[in-house]
PDB file of C-alpha atoms in Angstrom:
ATOM      1  CA  MET A   1      58.558  29.504   6.558  1.00 61.00           C
ATOM      2  CA  ALA A   2      56.690  29.843   3.306  1.00 67.00           C
ATOM      3  CA  HIS A   3      59.875  30.122   1.025  1.00 73.00           C
ATOM      4  CA  ARG A   4      61.214  27.009   3.101  1.00 76.00           C
ATOM      5  CA  ARG A   5      58.320  24.903   2.185  1.00 79.00           C
ATOM      6  CA  CYS A   6      58.476  26.090  -1.357  1.00 75.00           C
ATOM      7  CA  LEU A   7      62.085  25.129  -1.594  1.00 81.00           C
ATOM      8  CA  GLN A   8      61.668  21.780   0.026  1.00 82.00           C
ATOM      9  CA  SER A   9      58.852  20.860  -2.470  1.00 83.00           C
ATOM     10  CA  PHE A  10      60.920  22.041  -5.325  1.00 82.00           C
ATOM     11  CA  VAL A  11      64.027  19.980  -4.229  1.00 83.00           C
ATOM     12  CA  ARG A  12      61.625  16.930  -3.956  1.00 83.00           C
ATOM     13  CA  HIS A  13      60.215  17.174  -7.340  1.00 79.00           C
ATOM     14  CA  THR A  14      63.568  17.744  -8.977  1.00 81.00           C
ATOM     15  CA  THR A  15      64.936  14.603  -7.212  1.00 80.00           C
ATOM     16  CA  ALA A  16      62.081  12.684  -8.475  1.00 77.00           C
ATOM     17  CA  LEU A  17      62.564  13.785 -11.799  1.00 76.00           C
ATOM     18  CA  ILE A  18      66.185  12.978 -11.874  1.00 78.00           C
ATOM     19  CA  SER A  19      65.613   9.590 -10.547  1.00 72.00           C
ATOM     20  CA  LEU A  20      63.019   9.021 -13.367  1.00 67.00           C
ATOM     21  CA  LYS A  21      65.428  10.179 -16.020  1.00 60.00           C
ATOM     22  CA  LYS A  22      68.177   8.085 -14.865  1.00 56.00           C
ATOM     23  CA  PRO A  23      68.776   5.232 -17.246  1.00 58.00           C
ATOM     24  CA  PRO A  24      68.858   1.640 -15.823  1.00 55.00           C
ATOM     25  CA  PRO A  25      72.186  -0.582 -16.085  1.00 56.00           C
ATOM     26  CA  LEU A  26      72.959  -1.669 -19.604  1.00 53.00           C
ATOM     27  CA  SER A  27      72.920  -5.424 -18.598  1.00 52.00           C
ATOM     28  CA  THR A  28      69.612  -5.342 -17.088  1.00 46.00           C
ATOM     29  CA  PHE A  29      68.165  -3.279 -19.951  1.00 46.00           C
ATOM     30  CA  GLU A  30      69.408  -6.047 -22.411  1.00 50.00           C
ATOM     31  CA  ILE A  31      67.991  -8.751 -20.529  1.00 49.00           C
ATOM     32  CA  LEU A  32      64.511  -7.457 -19.586  1.00 50.00           C
ATOM     33  CA  THR A  33      63.653  -5.320 -22.655  1.00 51.00           C
ATOM     34  CA  PRO A  34      63.583  -6.403 -26.184  1.00 55.00           C
ATOM     35  CA  LYS A  35      65.418  -4.394 -28.994  1.00 57.00           C
ATOM     36  CA  PRO A  36      63.232  -1.628 -30.213  1.00 57.00           C
ATOM     37  CA  ASN A  37      61.984  -1.772 -33.711  1.00 58.00           C
ATOM     38  CA  PRO A  38      63.116   1.184 -35.800  1.00 54.00           C
ATOM     39  CA  ALA A  39      59.939   1.034 -37.976  1.00 53.00           C
ATOM     40  CA  ILE A  40      57.755   1.657 -34.673  1.00 53.00           C
ATOM     41  CA  THR A  41      58.014   5.051 -33.206  1.00 54.00           C
ATOM     42  CA  THR A  42      57.027   5.661 -29.394  1.00 50.00           C
ATOM     43  CA  PRO A  43      55.983   8.861 -28.209  1.00 53.00           C
ATOM     44  CA  ASN A  44      57.701  10.635 -25.375  1.00 54.00           C
ATOM     45  CA  LEU A  45      56.837   9.037 -22.080  1.00 49.00           C
ATOM     46  CA  GLU A  46      59.068  11.355 -19.922  1.00 51.00           C
ATOM     47  CA  PRO A  47      57.253  12.935 -17.014  1.00 50.00           C
ATOM     48  CA  THR A  48      56.987  16.758 -17.101  1.00 49.00           C
ATOM     49  CA  TRP A  49      55.834  19.363 -14.657  1.00 52.00           C
ATOM     50  CA  PHE A  50      52.290  19.407 -16.138  1.00 48.00           C
ATOM     51  CA  THR A  51      51.756  15.475 -15.973  1.00 51.00           C
ATOM     52  CA  PRO A  52      48.172  15.288 -14.369  1.00 52.00           C
ATOM     53  CA  TRP A  53      47.613  13.036 -11.464  1.00 53.00           C
ATOM     54  CA  SER A  54      46.250   9.588 -12.679  1.00 50.00           C
ATOM     55  CA  HIS A  55      44.958   8.279  -9.493  1.00 50.00           C
ATOM     56  CA  PHE A  56      41.538   9.018  -8.793  1.00 51.00           C
ATOM     57  CA  ARG A  57      39.921   8.627  -5.155  1.00 52.00           C
ATOM     58  CA  HIS A  58      36.661   6.935  -4.859  1.00 50.00           C
ATOM     59  CA  PHE A  59      34.591   8.377  -1.988  1.00 50.00           C
ATOM     60  CA  SER A  60      31.955   6.568   0.027  1.00 48.00           C
ATOM     61  CA  SER A  61      29.268   8.890  -0.943  1.00 47.00           C
ATOM     62  CA  SER A  62      29.824   8.312  -4.548  1.00 48.00           C
ATOM     63  CA  LYS A  63      29.581   4.946  -4.237  1.00 48.00           C
ATOM     64  CA  SER A  64      26.235   5.143  -2.360  1.00 51.00           C
ATOM     65  CA  ASP A  65      24.984   7.391  -5.106  1.00 53.00           C
ATOM     66  CA  ASP A  66      25.986   4.921  -7.773  1.00 54.00           C
ATOM     67  CA  SER A  67      24.259   2.069  -5.919  1.00 56.00           C
ATOM     68  CA  GLU A  68      21.293   4.272  -5.598  1.00 57.00           C
ATOM     69  CA  ASN A  69      21.206   5.100  -9.299  1.00 59.00           C
ATOM     70  CA  GLU A  70      21.615   1.461 -10.105  1.00 62.00           C
ATOM     71  CA  GLU A  71      18.792   0.611  -7.680  1.00 60.00           C
ATOM     72  CA  GLU A  72      16.377   3.130  -9.377  1.00 60.00           C
ATOM     73  CA  VAL A  73      17.483   1.811 -13.031  1.00 56.00           C
ATOM     74  CA  GLU A  74      16.610  -1.523 -12.055  1.00 62.00           C
ATOM     75  CA  GLU A  75      13.285  -0.803 -10.502  1.00 61.00           C
ATOM     76  CA  SER A  76      12.277   1.410 -13.132  1.00 59.00           C
ATOM     77  CA  SER A  77      13.185  -1.029 -15.875  1.00 58.00           C
ATOM     78  CA  ASP A  78      11.134  -3.851 -13.884  1.00 62.00           C
ATOM     79  CA  GLY A  79       8.206  -1.507 -13.747  1.00 60.00           C
ATOM     80  CA  GLU A  80       8.760  -0.852 -17.501  1.00 60.00           C
ATOM     81  CA  ALA A  81       8.659  -4.571 -18.292  1.00 59.00           C
ATOM     82  CA  GLU A  82       5.632  -5.339 -16.399  1.00 62.00           C
ATOM     83  CA  ASP A  83       3.973  -2.359 -18.142  1.00 62.00           C
ATOM     84  CA  ASP A  84       5.064  -3.603 -21.410  1.00 62.00           C
ATOM     85  CA  GLU A  85       3.940  -7.233 -20.614  1.00 62.00           C
ATOM     86  CA  VAL A  86       0.349  -5.908 -19.506  1.00 55.00           C
ATOM     87  CA  ALA A  87       0.211  -3.639 -22.645  1.00 57.00           C
ATOM     88  CA  ALA A  88       1.056  -6.590 -24.797  1.00 60.00           C
ATOM     89  CA  ASP A  89      -1.210  -9.031 -23.156  1.00 63.00           C
ATOM     90  CA  LEU A  90      -4.204  -6.362 -23.696  1.00 57.00           C
ATOM     91  CA  GLY A  91      -3.325  -5.679 -27.238  1.00 64.00           C
ATOM     92  CA  ARG A  92      -3.193  -9.259 -28.233  1.00 76.00           C
ATOM     93  CA  ASP A  93      -5.603 -10.819 -30.392  1.00 84.00           C
ATOM     94  CA  TYR A  94      -7.110 -14.166 -29.200  1.00 87.00           C
ATOM     95  CA  SER A  95      -8.806 -16.820 -31.257  1.00 91.00           C
ATOM     96  CA  PRO A  96     -12.096 -17.871 -30.085  1.00 89.00           C
ATOM     97  CA  GLU A  97     -10.660 -21.250 -28.879  1.00 92.00           C
ATOM     98  CA  GLU A  98      -7.995 -19.554 -26.835  1.00 92.00           C
ATOM     99  CA  LYS A  99     -10.375 -17.352 -25.360  1.00 92.00           C
ATOM    100  CA  GLU A 100     -12.692 -20.357 -24.288  1.00 92.00           C
ATOM    101  CA  ALA A 101      -9.427 -22.226 -23.087  1.00 93.00           C
ATOM    102  CA  GLU A 102      -8.439 -19.309 -20.945  1.00 93.00           C
ATOM    103  CA  ALA A 103     -11.550 -18.832 -19.563  1.00 94.00           C
ATOM    104  CA  ALA A 104     -12.309 -22.362 -18.681  1.00 93.00           C
ATOM    105  CA  ALA A 105      -8.921 -22.283 -16.711  1.00 94.00           C
ATOM    106  CA  ILE A 106     -10.102 -19.361 -14.630  1.00 94.00           C
ATOM    107  CA  GLY A 107     -13.454 -20.977 -14.015  1.00 94.00           C
ATOM    108  CA  TYR A 108     -16.188 -19.600 -16.098  1.00 95.00           C
ATOM    109  CA  LYS A 109     -17.707 -19.679 -19.579  1.00 94.00           C
ATOM    110  CA  VAL A 110     -19.315 -16.995 -21.434  1.00 94.00           C
ATOM    111  CA  VAL A 111     -22.755 -18.001 -22.700  1.00 93.00           C
ATOM    112  CA  GLY A 112     -23.743 -14.740 -24.300  1.00 91.00           C
ATOM    113  CA  PRO A 113     -25.328 -11.299 -23.979  1.00 92.00           C
ATOM    114  CA  LEU A 114     -28.337 -11.043 -21.923  1.00 90.00           C
ATOM    115  CA  GLN A 115     -31.612 -10.482 -24.053  1.00 89.00           C
ATOM    116  CA  ARG A 116     -34.581  -8.376 -22.909  1.00 85.00           C
ATOM    117  CA  SER A 117     -36.924 -11.515 -23.148  1.00 87.00           C
ATOM    118  CA  ASP A 118     -34.599 -13.459 -20.917  1.00 87.00           C
ATOM    119  CA  ARG A 119     -35.989 -14.015 -17.353  1.00 85.00           C
ATOM    120  CA  VAL A 120     -32.806 -15.266 -15.351  1.00 84.00           C
ATOM    121  CA  PHE A 121     -33.564 -13.795 -11.974  1.00 85.00           C
ATOM    122  CA  LYS A 122     -35.593 -16.119  -9.793  1.00 84.00           C
ATOM    123  CA  ASP A 123     -36.975 -16.094  -6.142  1.00 86.00           C
ATOM    124  CA  TYR A 124     -34.881 -17.233  -3.141  1.00 88.00           C
ATOM    125  CA  GLU A 125     -33.939 -20.836  -2.946  1.00 89.00           C
ATOM    126  CA  PRO A 126     -32.561 -22.568   0.022  1.00 91.00           C
ATOM    127  CA  VAL A 127     -29.397 -23.796  -1.947  1.00 94.00           C
ATOM    128  CA  PHE A 128     -25.790 -22.817  -1.800  1.00 95.00           C
ATOM    129  CA  ALA A 129     -22.636 -23.565  -3.601  1.00 96.00           C
ATOM    130  CA  VAL A 130     -18.842 -22.968  -3.248  1.00 97.00           C
ATOM    131  CA  VAL A 131     -17.526 -21.918  -6.427  1.00 97.00           C
ATOM    132  CA  GLN A 132     -13.767 -21.091  -7.304  1.00 96.00           C
ATOM    133  CA  ILE A 133     -12.873 -18.213  -9.716  1.00 96.00           C
ATOM    134  CA  GLY A 134      -9.186 -17.901 -10.370  1.00 93.00           C
ATOM    135  CA  SER A 135      -7.577 -18.369  -7.090  1.00 93.00           C
ATOM    136  CA  HIS A 136     -10.366 -17.322  -4.801  1.00 95.00           C
ATOM    137  CA  GLN A 137     -13.372 -19.265  -3.272  1.00 96.00           C
ATOM    138  CA  PHE A 138     -16.823 -17.956  -2.823  1.00 97.00           C
ATOM    139  CA  LYS A 139     -20.027 -19.252  -1.107  1.00 96.00           C
ATOM    140  CA  VAL A 140     -23.021 -18.297  -3.111  1.00 96.00           C
ATOM    141  CA  SER A 141     -26.646 -18.634  -3.212  1.00 94.00           C
ATOM    142  CA  ASN A 142     -29.446 -17.631  -5.474  1.00 92.00           C
ATOM    143  CA  GLY A 143     -29.671 -13.711  -5.751  1.00 92.00           C
ATOM    144  CA  ASP A 144     -26.150 -13.057  -4.204  1.00 94.00           C
ATOM    145  CA  SER A 145     -23.642 -10.468  -5.683  1.00 95.00           C
ATOM    146  CA  ILE A 146     -19.928 -11.127  -5.519  1.00 96.00           C
ATOM    147  CA  PHE A 147     -16.914  -9.088  -6.765  1.00 96.00           C
ATOM    148  CA  THR A 148     -14.081 -10.941  -8.266  1.00 96.00           C
ATOM    149  CA  GLU A 149     -10.796  -9.957 -10.099  1.00 94.00           C
ATOM    150  CA  ARG A 150     -11.516  -8.592 -13.677  1.00 95.00           C
ATOM    151  CA  LEU A 151     -12.758 -11.276 -16.001  1.00 94.00           C
ATOM    152  CA  LYS A 152     -11.416 -11.087 -19.523  1.00 90.00           C
ATOM    153  CA  PHE A 153     -13.542 -11.870 -22.641  1.00 91.00           C
ATOM    154  CA  CYS A 154     -16.872 -10.856 -20.942  1.00 93.00           C
ATOM    155  CA  GLU A 155     -18.908  -7.525 -20.944  1.00 93.00           C
ATOM    156  CA  VAL A 156     -21.492  -5.993 -18.870  1.00 93.00           C
ATOM    157  CA  ASN A 157     -24.954  -7.982 -19.320  1.00 92.00           C
ATOM    158  CA  ASP A 158     -23.008 -10.954 -20.357  1.00 94.00           C
ATOM    159  CA  LYS A 159     -24.475 -14.526 -19.094  1.00 94.00           C
ATOM    160  CA  LEU A 160     -21.680 -16.870 -17.570  1.00 95.00           C
ATOM    161  CA  ILE A 161     -21.630 -20.378 -16.167  1.00 95.00           C
ATOM    162  CA  LEU A 162     -19.214 -20.848 -13.385  1.00 95.00           C
ATOM    163  CA  ASN A 163     -18.233 -24.635 -13.788  1.00 92.00           C
ATOM    164  CA  LYS A 164     -15.395 -24.927 -11.163  1.00 95.00           C
ATOM    165  CA  VAL A 165     -18.088 -25.924  -8.350  1.00 96.00           C
ATOM    166  CA  LEU A 166     -16.473 -27.330  -5.257  1.00 96.00           C
ATOM    167  CA  LEU A 167     -19.517 -28.213  -2.973  1.00 95.00           C
ATOM    168  CA  LEU A 168     -23.304 -27.959  -3.096  1.00 95.00           C
ATOM    169  CA  GLY A 169     -25.548 -27.961  -0.102  1.00 94.00           C
ATOM    170  CA  SER A 170     -29.325 -27.820   0.921  1.00 92.00           C
ATOM    171  CA  PRO A 171     -31.363 -28.445   3.772  1.00 91.00           C
ATOM    172  CA  THR A 172     -31.800 -32.185   2.771  1.00 90.00           C
ATOM    173  CA  GLN A 173     -28.265 -33.208   1.238  1.00 91.00           C
ATOM    174  CA  THR A 174     -24.740 -32.137   0.853  1.00 93.00           C
ATOM    175  CA  ILE A 175     -22.479 -32.723  -2.402  1.00 94.00           C
ATOM    176  CA  ILE A 176     -18.741 -32.470  -2.047  1.00 94.00           C
ATOM    177  CA  GLY A 177     -16.574 -32.756  -5.186  1.00 94.00           C
ATOM    178  CA  ARG A 178     -13.120 -34.361  -5.664  1.00 93.00           C
ATOM    179  CA  PRO A 179     -12.069 -31.609  -6.237  1.00 92.00           C
ATOM    180  CA  ILE A 180     -14.867 -30.529  -8.625  1.00 94.00           C
ATOM    181  CA  LEU A 181     -18.394 -31.794  -9.169  1.00 94.00           C
ATOM    182  CA  PRO A 182     -18.745 -32.516 -13.043  1.00 90.00           C
ATOM    183  CA  ASP A 183     -22.356 -32.195 -13.752  1.00 88.00           C
ATOM    184  CA  VAL A 184     -23.058 -29.008 -11.703  1.00 92.00           C
ATOM    185  CA  ALA A 185     -23.387 -25.164 -12.906  1.00 92.00           C
ATOM    186  CA  VAL A 186     -23.839 -22.067 -11.449  1.00 95.00           C
ATOM    187  CA  HIS A 187     -25.394 -19.303 -13.537  1.00 95.00           C
ATOM    188  CA  ALA A 188     -24.420 -15.383 -13.084  1.00 95.00           C
ATOM    189  CA  VAL A 189     -24.790 -12.190 -14.821  1.00 95.00           C
ATOM    190  CA  VAL A 190     -22.106  -9.588 -15.417  1.00 96.00           C
ATOM    191  CA  GLU A 191     -23.433  -6.433 -13.775  1.00 94.00           C
ATOM    192  CA  GLU A 192     -20.412  -3.954 -14.009  1.00 95.00           C
ATOM    193  CA  HIS A 193     -16.632  -3.552 -14.191  1.00 95.00           C
ATOM    194  CA  ALA A 194     -15.403  -1.387 -11.499  1.00 95.00           C
ATOM    195  CA  LEU A 195     -12.346  -0.475  -9.495  1.00 96.00           C
ATOM    196  CA  ASP A 196     -11.494  -1.104  -5.988  1.00 95.00           C
ATOM    197  CA  ALA A 197     -10.259   1.524  -3.464  1.00 96.00           C
ATOM    198  CA  LYS A 198      -6.886   2.879  -3.767  1.00 96.00           C
ATOM    199  CA  VAL A 199      -3.910   1.091  -1.951  1.00 97.00           C
ATOM    200  CA  ILE A 200      -0.981   3.161  -1.014  1.00 97.00           C
ATOM    201  CA  ILE A 201       2.490   1.439  -1.709  1.00 96.00           C
ATOM    202  CA  PHE A 202       5.357   3.175   0.069  1.00 97.00           C
ATOM    203  CA  LYS A 203       9.020   2.090   0.014  1.00 96.00           C
ATOM    204  CA  LYS A 204      11.756   3.656   1.997  1.00 96.00           C
ATOM    205  CA  LYS A 205      15.488   2.772   2.546  1.00 96.00           C
ATOM    206  CA  ARG A 206      16.901   4.323   5.672  1.00 95.00           C
ATOM    207  CA  ARG A 207      19.996   6.383   5.549  1.00 95.00           C
ATOM    208  CA  LYS A 208      19.802   6.613   1.699  1.00 94.00           C
ATOM    209  CA  ASN A 209      17.484   9.183   0.892  1.00 95.00           C
ATOM    210  CA  TYR A 210      15.222   6.797  -0.946  1.00 97.00           C
ATOM    211  CA  ARG A 211      11.226   7.249  -0.698  1.00 96.00           C
ATOM    212  CA  ARG A 212       9.034   5.991  -3.213  1.00 96.00           C
ATOM    213  CA  THR A 213       5.046   6.267  -3.017  1.00 97.00           C
ATOM    214  CA  LYS A 214       2.580   4.701  -5.692  1.00 96.00           C
ATOM    215  CA  GLY A 215      -0.991   4.043  -5.625  1.00 96.00           C
ATOM    216  CA  HIS A 216      -2.811   0.950  -7.135  1.00 96.00           C
ATOM    217  CA  ARG A 217      -6.454   0.304  -7.682  1.00 96.00           C
ATOM    218  CA  GLN A 218      -7.481  -3.318  -8.497  1.00 95.00           C
ATOM    219  CA  GLU A 219      -9.878  -4.010 -11.361  1.00 96.00           C
ATOM    220  CA  LEU A 220     -13.021  -6.191 -10.210  1.00 96.00           C
ATOM    221  CA  THR A 221     -15.881  -7.492 -11.855  1.00 96.00           C
ATOM    222  CA  LYS A 222     -19.142  -7.571 -10.247  1.00 96.00           C
ATOM    223  CA  LEU A 223     -21.332 -10.755 -10.591  1.00 96.00           C
ATOM    224  CA  ARG A 224     -25.110 -11.533  -9.774  1.00 95.00           C
ATOM    225  CA  ILE A 225     -25.950 -15.307  -9.145  1.00 95.00           C
ATOM    226  CA  THR A 226     -28.968 -16.380 -10.848  1.00 94.00           C
ATOM    227  CA  ASP A 227     -29.343 -20.281 -10.695  1.00 93.00           C
ATOM    228  CA  ILE A 228     -27.708 -23.137  -9.287  1.00 93.00           C
ATOM    229  CA  GLN A 229     -28.170 -26.236 -11.064  1.00 91.00           C
ATOM    230  CA  GLY A 230     -27.259 -29.835 -10.101  1.00 89.00           C
ATOM    231  CA  ILE A 231     -29.100 -30.606  -6.754  1.00 88.00           C
ATOM    232  CA  GLU A 232     -32.368 -31.303  -5.749  1.00 85.00           C
ATOM    233  CA  LYS A 233     -34.370 -28.259  -4.643  1.00 80.00           C
ATOM    234  CA  PRO A 234     -36.670 -28.761  -1.822  1.00 76.00           C
ATOM    235  CA  GLU A 235     -40.265 -27.056  -2.280  1.00 73.00           C
ATOM    236  CA  ILE A 236     -40.946 -24.192   0.070  1.00 65.00           C
ATOM    237  CA  LYS A 237     -43.815 -25.182   1.995  1.00 65.00           C
ATOM    238  CA  THR A 238     -46.501 -22.435   2.953  1.00 60.00           C
ATOM    239  CA  ASP A 239     -48.774 -23.017   5.801  1.00 58.00           C
ATOM    240  CA  GLU A 240     -51.786 -21.103   4.601  1.00 58.00           C
ATOM    241  CA  LYS A 241     -54.698 -21.703   7.231  1.00 60.00           C
ATOM    242  CA  PRO A 242     -58.232 -20.363   6.073  1.00 58.00           C
ATOM    243  CA  LEU A 243     -59.207 -17.468   7.669  1.00 56.00           C
ATOM    244  CA  LYS A 244     -62.254 -17.720   9.896  1.00 61.00           C
ATOM    245  CA  ALA A 245     -64.981 -15.461   9.457  1.00 58.00           C
ATOM    246  CA  ALA A 246     -65.292 -13.144  12.355  1.00 57.00           C
ATOM    247  CA  VAL A 247     -68.590 -13.776  14.283  1.00 60.00           C
ATOM    248  CA  LYS A 248     -70.283 -10.930  16.081  1.00 66.00           C
ATOM    249  CA  LYS A 249     -71.027 -11.914  19.683  1.00 66.00           C
ATOM    250  CA  PRO A 250     -74.531 -10.414  20.658  1.00 67.00           C
ATOM    251  CA  GLU A 251     -74.471  -7.466  22.898  1.00 68.00           C
ATOM    252  CA  LYS A 252     -75.800  -7.827  26.255  1.00 67.00           C
ATOM    253  CA  VAL A 253     -78.641  -5.227  27.017  1.00 65.00           C
ATOM    254  CA  ALA A 254     -78.896  -4.157  30.563  1.00 64.00           C
ATOM    255  CA  THR A 255     -82.384  -4.832  31.864  1.00 65.00           C
ATOM    256  CA  THR A 256     -83.923  -2.760  34.545  1.00 64.00           C
ATOM    257  CA  ALA A 257     -86.341  -4.512  37.133  1.00 51.00           C
TER     258      ALA A 257
END
């Protein structure tokens, strides 16, 4: 059986070679093909027994691997582009006018560092305000502390003015902005720059052997509210009653009859 199969394959290959070597008719050859140029030499294109098979099969596994590699390259390129943008933003030199304009767009203004002689912290006052910093809004009162996203162009112990005030309120009146109150300011002090708790980002694509785990810690700035200006502050009434002197009652003495 093995010799018969070898003989059949040999006959098949020889017939294929003979059919390829057979020249076409002269009429068709003259019509379809131009006359060869004797100055140009063409290599021998006749097939041989050792001509490699030119057709390559593409399996589904190789395609999925290529797509996974392309996705990984795209994600890595996106991450590298974001890192490059952040590094370029941090390493950029801002002029004082650009710093002031960008800080005003976020919603604050840097006054200067806190001095030892400054007495900015006051007692509690029954006044509150709603301020906007970036894309977040906070309801604050005198003495409160809030955490915002990292504020640029300010360091620890810097005095700030939060100028995007949306609402003011007290026990006697309420002032609503449209959308911002113009002649109102909330004073604050930068206490620290910190990092938030870690958040885990996990990505998975089923049946692709794709899993990615990353961690992120958001940068935060802690602010201490020191004063709210632009509204009448009610006076705190203290009911102080004079203390009466203790009067000793005479003790009763038992008398014997």
